[in-house]
XYZ file of C-alpha atoms in Angstrom:
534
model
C 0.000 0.000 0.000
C 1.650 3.122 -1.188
C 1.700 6.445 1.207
C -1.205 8.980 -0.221
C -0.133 12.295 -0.954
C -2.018 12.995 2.950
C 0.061 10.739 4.714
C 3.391 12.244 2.981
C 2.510 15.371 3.818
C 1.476 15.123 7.522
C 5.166 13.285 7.894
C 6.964 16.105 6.054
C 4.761 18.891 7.737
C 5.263 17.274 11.472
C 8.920 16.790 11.096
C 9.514 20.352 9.296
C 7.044 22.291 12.508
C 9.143 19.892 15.289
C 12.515 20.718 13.984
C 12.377 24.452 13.488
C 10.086 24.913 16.561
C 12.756 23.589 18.260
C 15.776 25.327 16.334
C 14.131 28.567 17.116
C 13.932 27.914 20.594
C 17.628 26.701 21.255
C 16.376 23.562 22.847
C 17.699 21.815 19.337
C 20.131 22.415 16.891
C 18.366 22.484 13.590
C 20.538 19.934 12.423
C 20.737 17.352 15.343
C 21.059 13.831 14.615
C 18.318 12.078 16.840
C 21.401 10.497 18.966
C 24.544 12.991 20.615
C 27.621 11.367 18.960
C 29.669 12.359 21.918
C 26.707 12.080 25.332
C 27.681 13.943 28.263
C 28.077 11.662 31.127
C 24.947 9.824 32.653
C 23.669 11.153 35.938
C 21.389 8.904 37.430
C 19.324 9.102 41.082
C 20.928 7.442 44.091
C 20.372 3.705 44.233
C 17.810 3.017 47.098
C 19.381 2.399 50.616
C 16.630 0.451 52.224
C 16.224 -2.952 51.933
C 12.195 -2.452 52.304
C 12.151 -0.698 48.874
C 13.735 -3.943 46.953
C 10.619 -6.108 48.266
C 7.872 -6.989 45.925
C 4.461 -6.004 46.980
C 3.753 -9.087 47.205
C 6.622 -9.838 49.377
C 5.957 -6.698 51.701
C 2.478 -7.912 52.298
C 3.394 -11.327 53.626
C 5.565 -9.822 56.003
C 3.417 -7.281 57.160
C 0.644 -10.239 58.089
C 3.154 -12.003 59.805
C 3.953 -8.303 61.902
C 7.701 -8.658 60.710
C 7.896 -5.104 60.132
C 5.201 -2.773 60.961
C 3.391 -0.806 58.277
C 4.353 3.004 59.333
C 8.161 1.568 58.479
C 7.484 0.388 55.194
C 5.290 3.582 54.154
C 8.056 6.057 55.635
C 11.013 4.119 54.086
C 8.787 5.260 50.729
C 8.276 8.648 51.405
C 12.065 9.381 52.132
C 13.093 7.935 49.182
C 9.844 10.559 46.788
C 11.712 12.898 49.326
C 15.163 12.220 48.105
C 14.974 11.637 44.775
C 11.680 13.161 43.501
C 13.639 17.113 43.402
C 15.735 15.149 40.277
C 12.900 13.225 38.883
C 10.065 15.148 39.253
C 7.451 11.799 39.247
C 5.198 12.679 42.416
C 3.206 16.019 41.820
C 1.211 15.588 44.545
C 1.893 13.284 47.642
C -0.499 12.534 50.679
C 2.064 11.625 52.865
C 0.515 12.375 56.068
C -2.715 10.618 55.349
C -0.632 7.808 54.152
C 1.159 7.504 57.426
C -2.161 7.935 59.290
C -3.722 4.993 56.976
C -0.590 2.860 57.971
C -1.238 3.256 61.817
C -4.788 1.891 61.019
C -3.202 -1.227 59.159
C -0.968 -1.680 62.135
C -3.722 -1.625 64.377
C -5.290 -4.051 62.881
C -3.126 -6.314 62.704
C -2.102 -5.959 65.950
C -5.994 -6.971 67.010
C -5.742 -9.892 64.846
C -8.745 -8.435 62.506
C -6.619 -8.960 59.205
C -4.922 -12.599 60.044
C -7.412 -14.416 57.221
C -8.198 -11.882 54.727
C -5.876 -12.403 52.595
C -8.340 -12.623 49.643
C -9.593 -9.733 50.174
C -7.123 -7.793 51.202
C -3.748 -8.962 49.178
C -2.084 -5.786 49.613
C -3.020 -4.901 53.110
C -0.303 -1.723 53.745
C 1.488 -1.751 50.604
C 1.623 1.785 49.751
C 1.023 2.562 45.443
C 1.089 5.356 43.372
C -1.519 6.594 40.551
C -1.153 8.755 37.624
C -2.892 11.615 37.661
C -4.889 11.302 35.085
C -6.858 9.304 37.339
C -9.199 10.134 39.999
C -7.388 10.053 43.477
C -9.839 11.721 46.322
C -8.574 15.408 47.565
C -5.647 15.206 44.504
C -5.413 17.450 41.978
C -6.445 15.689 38.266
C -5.681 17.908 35.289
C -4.337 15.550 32.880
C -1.546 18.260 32.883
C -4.329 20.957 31.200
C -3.562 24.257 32.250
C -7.267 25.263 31.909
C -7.894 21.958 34.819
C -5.265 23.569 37.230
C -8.066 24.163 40.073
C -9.633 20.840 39.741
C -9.931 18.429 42.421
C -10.784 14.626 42.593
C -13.947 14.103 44.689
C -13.894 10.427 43.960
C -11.780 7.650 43.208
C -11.886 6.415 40.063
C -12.913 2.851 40.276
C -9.747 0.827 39.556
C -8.182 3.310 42.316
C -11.148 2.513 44.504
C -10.399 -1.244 44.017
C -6.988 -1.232 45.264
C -7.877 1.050 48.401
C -10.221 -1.860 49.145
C -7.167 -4.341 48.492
C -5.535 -2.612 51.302
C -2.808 -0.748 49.246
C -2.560 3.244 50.457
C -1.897 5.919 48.063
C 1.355 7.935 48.041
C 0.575 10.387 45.690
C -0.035 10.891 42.021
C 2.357 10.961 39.384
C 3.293 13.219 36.151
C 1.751 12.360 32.807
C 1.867 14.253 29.630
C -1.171 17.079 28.432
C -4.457 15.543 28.256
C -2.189 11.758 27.978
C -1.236 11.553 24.243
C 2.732 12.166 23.784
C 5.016 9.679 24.950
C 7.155 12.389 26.836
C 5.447 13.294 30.468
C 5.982 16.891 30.349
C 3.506 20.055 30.462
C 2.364 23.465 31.220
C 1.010 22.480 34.976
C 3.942 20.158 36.547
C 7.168 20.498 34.499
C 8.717 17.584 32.915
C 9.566 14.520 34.403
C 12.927 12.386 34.343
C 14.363 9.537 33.482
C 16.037 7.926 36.949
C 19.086 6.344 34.985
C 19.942 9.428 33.188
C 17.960 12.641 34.108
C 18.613 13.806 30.636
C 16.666 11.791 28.819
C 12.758 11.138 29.212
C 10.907 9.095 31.505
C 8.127 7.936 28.648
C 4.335 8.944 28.854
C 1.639 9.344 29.063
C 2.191 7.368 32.016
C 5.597 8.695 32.615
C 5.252 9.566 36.062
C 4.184 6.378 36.814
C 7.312 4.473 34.860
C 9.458 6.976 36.949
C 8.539 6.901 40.598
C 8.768 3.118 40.278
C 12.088 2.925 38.441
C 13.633 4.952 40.961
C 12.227 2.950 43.970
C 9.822 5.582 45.315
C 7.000 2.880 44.784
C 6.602 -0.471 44.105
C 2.894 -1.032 42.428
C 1.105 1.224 40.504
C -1.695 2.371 38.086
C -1.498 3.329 34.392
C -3.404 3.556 31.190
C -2.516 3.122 27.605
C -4.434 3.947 24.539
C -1.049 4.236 22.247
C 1.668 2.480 24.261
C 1.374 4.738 27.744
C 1.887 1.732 30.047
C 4.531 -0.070 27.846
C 6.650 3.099 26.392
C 7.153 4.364 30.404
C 7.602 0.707 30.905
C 10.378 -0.083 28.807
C 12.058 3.280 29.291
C 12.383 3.020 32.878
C 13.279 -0.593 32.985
C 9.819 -1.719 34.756
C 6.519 -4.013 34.279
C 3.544 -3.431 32.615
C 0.680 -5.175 31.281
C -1.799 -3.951 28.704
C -4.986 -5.849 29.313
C -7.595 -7.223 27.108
C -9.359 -4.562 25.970
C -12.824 -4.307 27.838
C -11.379 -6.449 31.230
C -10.563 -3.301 33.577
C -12.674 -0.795 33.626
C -11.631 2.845 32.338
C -13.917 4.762 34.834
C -12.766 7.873 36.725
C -10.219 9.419 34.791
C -9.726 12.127 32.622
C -9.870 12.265 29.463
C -11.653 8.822 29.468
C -12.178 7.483 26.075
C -15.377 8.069 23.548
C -16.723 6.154 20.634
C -14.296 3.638 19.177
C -12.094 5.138 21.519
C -13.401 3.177 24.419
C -12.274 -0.344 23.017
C -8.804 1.225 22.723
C -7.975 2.696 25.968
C -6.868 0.417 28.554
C -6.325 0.992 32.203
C -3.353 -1.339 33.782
C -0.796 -2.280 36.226
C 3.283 -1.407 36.483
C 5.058 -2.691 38.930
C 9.181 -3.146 39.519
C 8.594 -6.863 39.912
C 6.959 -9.700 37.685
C 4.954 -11.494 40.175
C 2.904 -8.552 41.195
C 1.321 -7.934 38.039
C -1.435 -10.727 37.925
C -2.750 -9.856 41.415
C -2.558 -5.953 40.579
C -4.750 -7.250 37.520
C -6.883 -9.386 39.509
C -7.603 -6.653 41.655
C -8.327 -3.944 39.087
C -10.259 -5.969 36.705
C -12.522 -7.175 39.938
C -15.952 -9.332 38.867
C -14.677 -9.383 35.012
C -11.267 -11.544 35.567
C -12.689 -14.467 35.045
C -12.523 -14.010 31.179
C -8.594 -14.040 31.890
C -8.820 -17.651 33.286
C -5.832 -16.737 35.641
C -5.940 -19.386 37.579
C -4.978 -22.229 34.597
C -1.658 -23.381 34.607
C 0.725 -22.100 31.869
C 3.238 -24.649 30.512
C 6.028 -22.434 29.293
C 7.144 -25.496 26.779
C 3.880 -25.756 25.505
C 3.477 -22.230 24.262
C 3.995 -21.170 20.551
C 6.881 -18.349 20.259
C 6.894 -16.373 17.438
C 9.500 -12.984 16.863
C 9.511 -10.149 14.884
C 12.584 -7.934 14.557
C 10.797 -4.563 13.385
C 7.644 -3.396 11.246
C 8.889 -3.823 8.112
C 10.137 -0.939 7.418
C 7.979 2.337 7.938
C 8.754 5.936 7.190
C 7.049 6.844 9.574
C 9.463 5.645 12.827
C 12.963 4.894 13.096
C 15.424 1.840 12.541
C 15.232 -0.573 15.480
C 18.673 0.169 17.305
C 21.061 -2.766 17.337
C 21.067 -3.605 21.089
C 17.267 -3.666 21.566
C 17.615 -6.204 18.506
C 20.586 -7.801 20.155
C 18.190 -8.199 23.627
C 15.371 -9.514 21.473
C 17.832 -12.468 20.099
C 19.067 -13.376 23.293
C 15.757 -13.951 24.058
C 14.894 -16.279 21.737
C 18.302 -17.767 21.938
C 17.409 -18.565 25.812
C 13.453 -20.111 25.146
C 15.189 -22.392 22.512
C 18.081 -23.664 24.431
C 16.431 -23.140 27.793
C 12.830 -24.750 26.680
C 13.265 -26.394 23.958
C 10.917 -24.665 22.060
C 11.575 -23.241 17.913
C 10.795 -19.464 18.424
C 8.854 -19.425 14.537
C 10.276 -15.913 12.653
C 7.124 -14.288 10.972
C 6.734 -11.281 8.919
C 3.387 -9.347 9.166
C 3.554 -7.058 5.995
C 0.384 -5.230 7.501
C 2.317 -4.066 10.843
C 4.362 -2.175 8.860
C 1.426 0.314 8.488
C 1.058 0.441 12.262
C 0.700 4.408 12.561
C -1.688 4.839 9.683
C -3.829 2.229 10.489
C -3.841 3.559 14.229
C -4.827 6.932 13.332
C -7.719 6.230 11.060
C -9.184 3.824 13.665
C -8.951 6.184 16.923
C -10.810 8.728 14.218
C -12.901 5.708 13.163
C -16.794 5.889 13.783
C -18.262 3.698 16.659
C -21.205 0.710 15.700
C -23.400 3.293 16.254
C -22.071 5.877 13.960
C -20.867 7.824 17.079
C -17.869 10.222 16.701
C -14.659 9.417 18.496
C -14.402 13.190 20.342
C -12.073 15.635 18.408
C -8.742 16.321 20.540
C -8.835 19.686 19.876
C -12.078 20.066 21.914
C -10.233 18.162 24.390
C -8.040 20.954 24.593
C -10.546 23.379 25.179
C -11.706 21.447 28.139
C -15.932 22.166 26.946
C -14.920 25.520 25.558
C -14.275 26.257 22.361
C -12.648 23.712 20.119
C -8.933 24.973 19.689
C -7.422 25.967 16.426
C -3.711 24.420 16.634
C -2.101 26.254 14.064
C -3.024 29.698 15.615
C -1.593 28.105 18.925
C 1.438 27.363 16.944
C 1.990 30.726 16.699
C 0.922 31.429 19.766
C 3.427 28.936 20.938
C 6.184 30.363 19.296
C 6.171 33.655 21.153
C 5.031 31.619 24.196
C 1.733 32.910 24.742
C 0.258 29.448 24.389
C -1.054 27.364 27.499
C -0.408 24.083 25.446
C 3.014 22.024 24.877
C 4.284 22.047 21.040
C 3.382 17.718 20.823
C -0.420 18.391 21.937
C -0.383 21.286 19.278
C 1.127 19.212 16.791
C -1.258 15.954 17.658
C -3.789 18.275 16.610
C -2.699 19.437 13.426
C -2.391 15.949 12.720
C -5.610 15.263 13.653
C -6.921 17.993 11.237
C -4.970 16.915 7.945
C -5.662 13.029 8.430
C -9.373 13.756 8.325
C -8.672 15.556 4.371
C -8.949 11.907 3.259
C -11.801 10.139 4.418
C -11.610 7.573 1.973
C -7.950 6.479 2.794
C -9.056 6.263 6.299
C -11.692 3.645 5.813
C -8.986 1.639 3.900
C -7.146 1.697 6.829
C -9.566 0.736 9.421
C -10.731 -1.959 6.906
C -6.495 -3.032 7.252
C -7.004 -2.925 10.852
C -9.717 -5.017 10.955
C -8.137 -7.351 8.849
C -4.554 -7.602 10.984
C -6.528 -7.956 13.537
C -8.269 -11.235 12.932
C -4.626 -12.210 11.067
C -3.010 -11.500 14.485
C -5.652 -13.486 16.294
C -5.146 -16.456 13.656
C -1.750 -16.880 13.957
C -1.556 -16.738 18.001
C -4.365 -18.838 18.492
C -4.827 -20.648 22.135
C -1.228 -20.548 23.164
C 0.860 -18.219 21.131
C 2.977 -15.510 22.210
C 4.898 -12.824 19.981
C 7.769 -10.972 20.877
C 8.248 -7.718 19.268
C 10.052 -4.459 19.904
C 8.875 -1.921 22.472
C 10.562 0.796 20.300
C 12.798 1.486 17.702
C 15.113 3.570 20.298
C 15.839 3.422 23.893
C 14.645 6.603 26.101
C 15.129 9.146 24.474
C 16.871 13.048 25.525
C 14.432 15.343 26.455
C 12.717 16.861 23.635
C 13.787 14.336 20.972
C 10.571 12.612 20.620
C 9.027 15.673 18.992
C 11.602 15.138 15.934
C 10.817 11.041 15.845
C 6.644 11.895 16.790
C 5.602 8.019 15.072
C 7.975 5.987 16.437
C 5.193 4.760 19.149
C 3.691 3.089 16.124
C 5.392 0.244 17.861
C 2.826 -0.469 20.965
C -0.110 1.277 19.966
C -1.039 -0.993 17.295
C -1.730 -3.194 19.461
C -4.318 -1.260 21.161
C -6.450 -0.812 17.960
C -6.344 -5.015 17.875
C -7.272 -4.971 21.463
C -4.640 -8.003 22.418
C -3.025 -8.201 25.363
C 0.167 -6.918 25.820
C 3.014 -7.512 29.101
C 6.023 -4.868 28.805
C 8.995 -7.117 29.810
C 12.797 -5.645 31.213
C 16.072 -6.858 29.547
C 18.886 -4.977 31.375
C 20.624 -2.059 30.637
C 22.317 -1.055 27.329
C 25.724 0.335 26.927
C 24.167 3.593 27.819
C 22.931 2.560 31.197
C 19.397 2.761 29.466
C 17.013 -0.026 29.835
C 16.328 -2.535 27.435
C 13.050 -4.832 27.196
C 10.461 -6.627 24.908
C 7.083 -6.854 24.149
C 5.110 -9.999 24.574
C 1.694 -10.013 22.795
C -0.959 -12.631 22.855
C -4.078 -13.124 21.738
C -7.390 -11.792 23.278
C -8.085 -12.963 27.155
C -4.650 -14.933 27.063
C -3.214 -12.635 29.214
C -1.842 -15.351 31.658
C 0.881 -16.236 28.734
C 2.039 -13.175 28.719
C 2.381 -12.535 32.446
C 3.626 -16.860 32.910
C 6.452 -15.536 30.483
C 7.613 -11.985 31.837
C 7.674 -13.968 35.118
C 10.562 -16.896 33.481
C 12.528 -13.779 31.612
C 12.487 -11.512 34.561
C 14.590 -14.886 36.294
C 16.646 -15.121 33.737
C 17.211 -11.965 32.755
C 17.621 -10.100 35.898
C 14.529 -7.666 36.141
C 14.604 -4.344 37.105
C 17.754 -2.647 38.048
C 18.172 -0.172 40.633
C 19.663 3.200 39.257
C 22.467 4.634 40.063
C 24.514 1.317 40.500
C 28.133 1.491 39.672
């Protein structure tokens, strides 16, 4: 399928606005490669100093039943590490430490009076403090989905995944950065600043979910909640050298946070855990998902050596994003070198000549029609927050003499979002593509298939890069227009000190192979690494 004249166009016109924007403003040179040739040297955070911070929640909730070590300790140990690090990283924009500690007393309490010894059901994370991005309803925190014109606005609710893991026993730290209105994969705007990557502060900590990818990376939490409609779990994920799980679409419900999804939109946004450690995704999903888990059959038993691997190196090839750097390649292969000699299993190579149209085919179905011929709501009224609709090139300019309230990538998503509509009958092409990839994707996974594929074409990124390479999360958020399942998985560092991972993708409501097998890589491969170790 040859690119239409529209498609050429909105690539040209993107990277042309990005680039001199950013010339202009000093914050590039207009001739930057993508990459420094010579990087100045990485400064990461501090590596944690307590040994409660390196426990899973899992772990940390088993010991607090058994009273060996008292709730308050655990939930202070968390809020002197957002204390100490937080000033570089800028994750937590708004803690609630004292009610935290407060909540923590309570949990001890209890305990102490015996009223928690056999509720472990229903409480599996009795005193295991969490964070949520703040996109999300948090009650008496701020959520403004970084939106200037939302700066006043106060949660009077919990959303309901939030809700759920209150009643799980977890207790809220705070809530973390995201990017404006959560559609750019770099957590920056006009409200809270720009947020960090923990292993080197100059580069970016991901989004939308950023925040969330941060605070965890850096040990200030341990669990937390996400959502991703175009790779906003698994982009903060694999930058920050964490877990995260894209769910079935439909399983956990999207309730309570802003902007929550409309039209076609709502089978695309998905609401998810990320956590520093494998084993405390499924219960985080168990949890969140509450009544509807049962269509993840969680509790059947995965046989690793029974599973069907298949591996893709890249898309094929798009314009639209980047070459897939060598060492996330290099990390893919010793993955399936490992499942082969490790399993026994033949990890089947397979080219899907469709994926390589991953960004087109997303766009035209987030601006797809619902069943019911509903609209999927215009970002630009988004950004007007039930105002008037704005008109991004007029903010452009606005922008340029900085008299705009908006960041350059939410001005630029919505130019894009104006010239993509100039050719309806491309678009329906491309959701008809969609539709089709989608039941080819579902074909070839089956029962018990798993792919692994790229998280994205480049490590983290420096700050403000991602406006010259806008596409290259092509990579995760096709998967949220085929509504699989999707479990962000860590791989190390690379010669950088940046992280490295993989995606694992299954089919719909086989979630449990993806979480059986970032479970076996994160023991072979080593997991999450603490920052800032020599």
């Amino acid at each position: 399928m040859a690119l239409s004249r529209v498609e050429r166009f909105v690539v040209l016109l993107l990277r042309l606005v990005s680039r001199a924007c950013l010339a202009v403003l000093g914050l590039l040179p207009a001739s930057a490669p993508p990459r420094a040739a010579n990087p100045a040297p990485a400064r990461a955070v501090p590596p944690p100093r307590s040994a409660l911070l390196l426990l899973p929640a899992r772990e940390l909730a088993r010991r607090l039943r058994l009273r060996q070590v008292k709730c308050v300790e655990v939930v202070e140990a968390y809020v002197e590490r957002i204390r100490e690090v937080n000033p570089l990283i800028n994750a937590v924009v708004k803690d609630r430490f004292e009610e935290a500690l407060q909540e923590a007393r309570q949990v001890d309490q209890l305990l102490a009076e015996g009223r928690a010894d056999d509720s472990l059901e229903k409480y599996p994370f009795l005193g295991v403090p969490f964070t949520v991005k703040e996109a999300f309803s948090l009650h008496g925190m701020p959520n403004t989905s970084g939106l200037v014109k939302r700066r006043c606005v106060v949660a009077t609710t919990d959303a309901i995944v939030v809700g759920r893991m209150k009643q799980a026993g977890a207790i809220p730290l705070g809530v973390t950065n995201c990017s404006e209105l959560c559609m750019w994969y770099e957590s920056s705007n006009n409200v809270y600043g720009r947020t960090s990557n923990p292993y080197n502060l100059q580069h970016i900590a991901g989004g939308s979910s950023g925040g969330e990818g941060s605070v965890l990376a850096a040990a200030c939490s341990v669990i937390g909640v996400g959502s991703d409609i175009g790779g906003s779990i698994r982009m903060p994920a694999f930058f920050n050298g964490v877990f995260g799980h894209k769910p079935t679409t439909g399983v956990v419900p999207n309730d309570g946070q802003f902007p929550n999804a409309q039209g076609v939109r709502r089978s695309f946004l998905c609401t998810g855990p990320m956590c520093r450690y494998a084993e405390d995704l499924e219960p985080m999903l168990r949890v969140m998902a509450g009544p509807e888990v049962h269509k993840l059959k969680l509790d059947e038993n995965v046989s690793l050596e029974k599973i069907k691997f298949f591996c893709m190196d890249h898309d094929g090839g798009s314009m639209f994003v980047y070459p897939v750097e060598k060492e996330i390649l290099q990390a893919q292969k010793k993955v399936v070198e490992h499942l082969e000699s490790d399993l026994g299993v033949q990890v089947q190579r397979v080219s899907i000549h469709k994926m390589k149209y991953s960004f087109q085919i997303w766009s035209a179905m987030m601006s797809s029609q619902d069943n019911d011929g509903t609209e999927a709501q215009c970002f630009t009224e988004l950004l007007g927050d039930h105002g008037k609709p704005v008109w991004p090139l007029w903010e452009l300019l606005k922008w340029l003499v900085g008299m705009s309230s908006h960041t350059l990538p939410a001005i630029a998503l919505g130019l894009t979002e104006k010239v993509m509509k100039l050719s309806p009958s491309l678009n329906a092409k491309l959701v008809s593509m969609g539709k089709s990839l989608q039941a080819e994707m579902e074909t070839l996974l089956g029962p018990d298939g798993v792919l692994l594929y790229p998280p994205h074409p480049t490590v983290a990124p420096r700050h403000h890069y991602p406006i010259c390479m806008p596409f290259n999360f092509a990579y995760t958020a096709i998967f949220n227009v085929l509504g699989l399942p999707v479990t962000q998985c860590p791989l190390g560092l690379s010669s950088e000190g940046l992280p490295l991972g993989i995606q694992l993708v299954a089919a719909s409501y086989n979630d449990r192979l993806t979480l059986a097998v970032a479970r076996y890589l994160e023991e072979a491969f080593g997991g999450w690494v603490p920052p800032g170790k020599a």
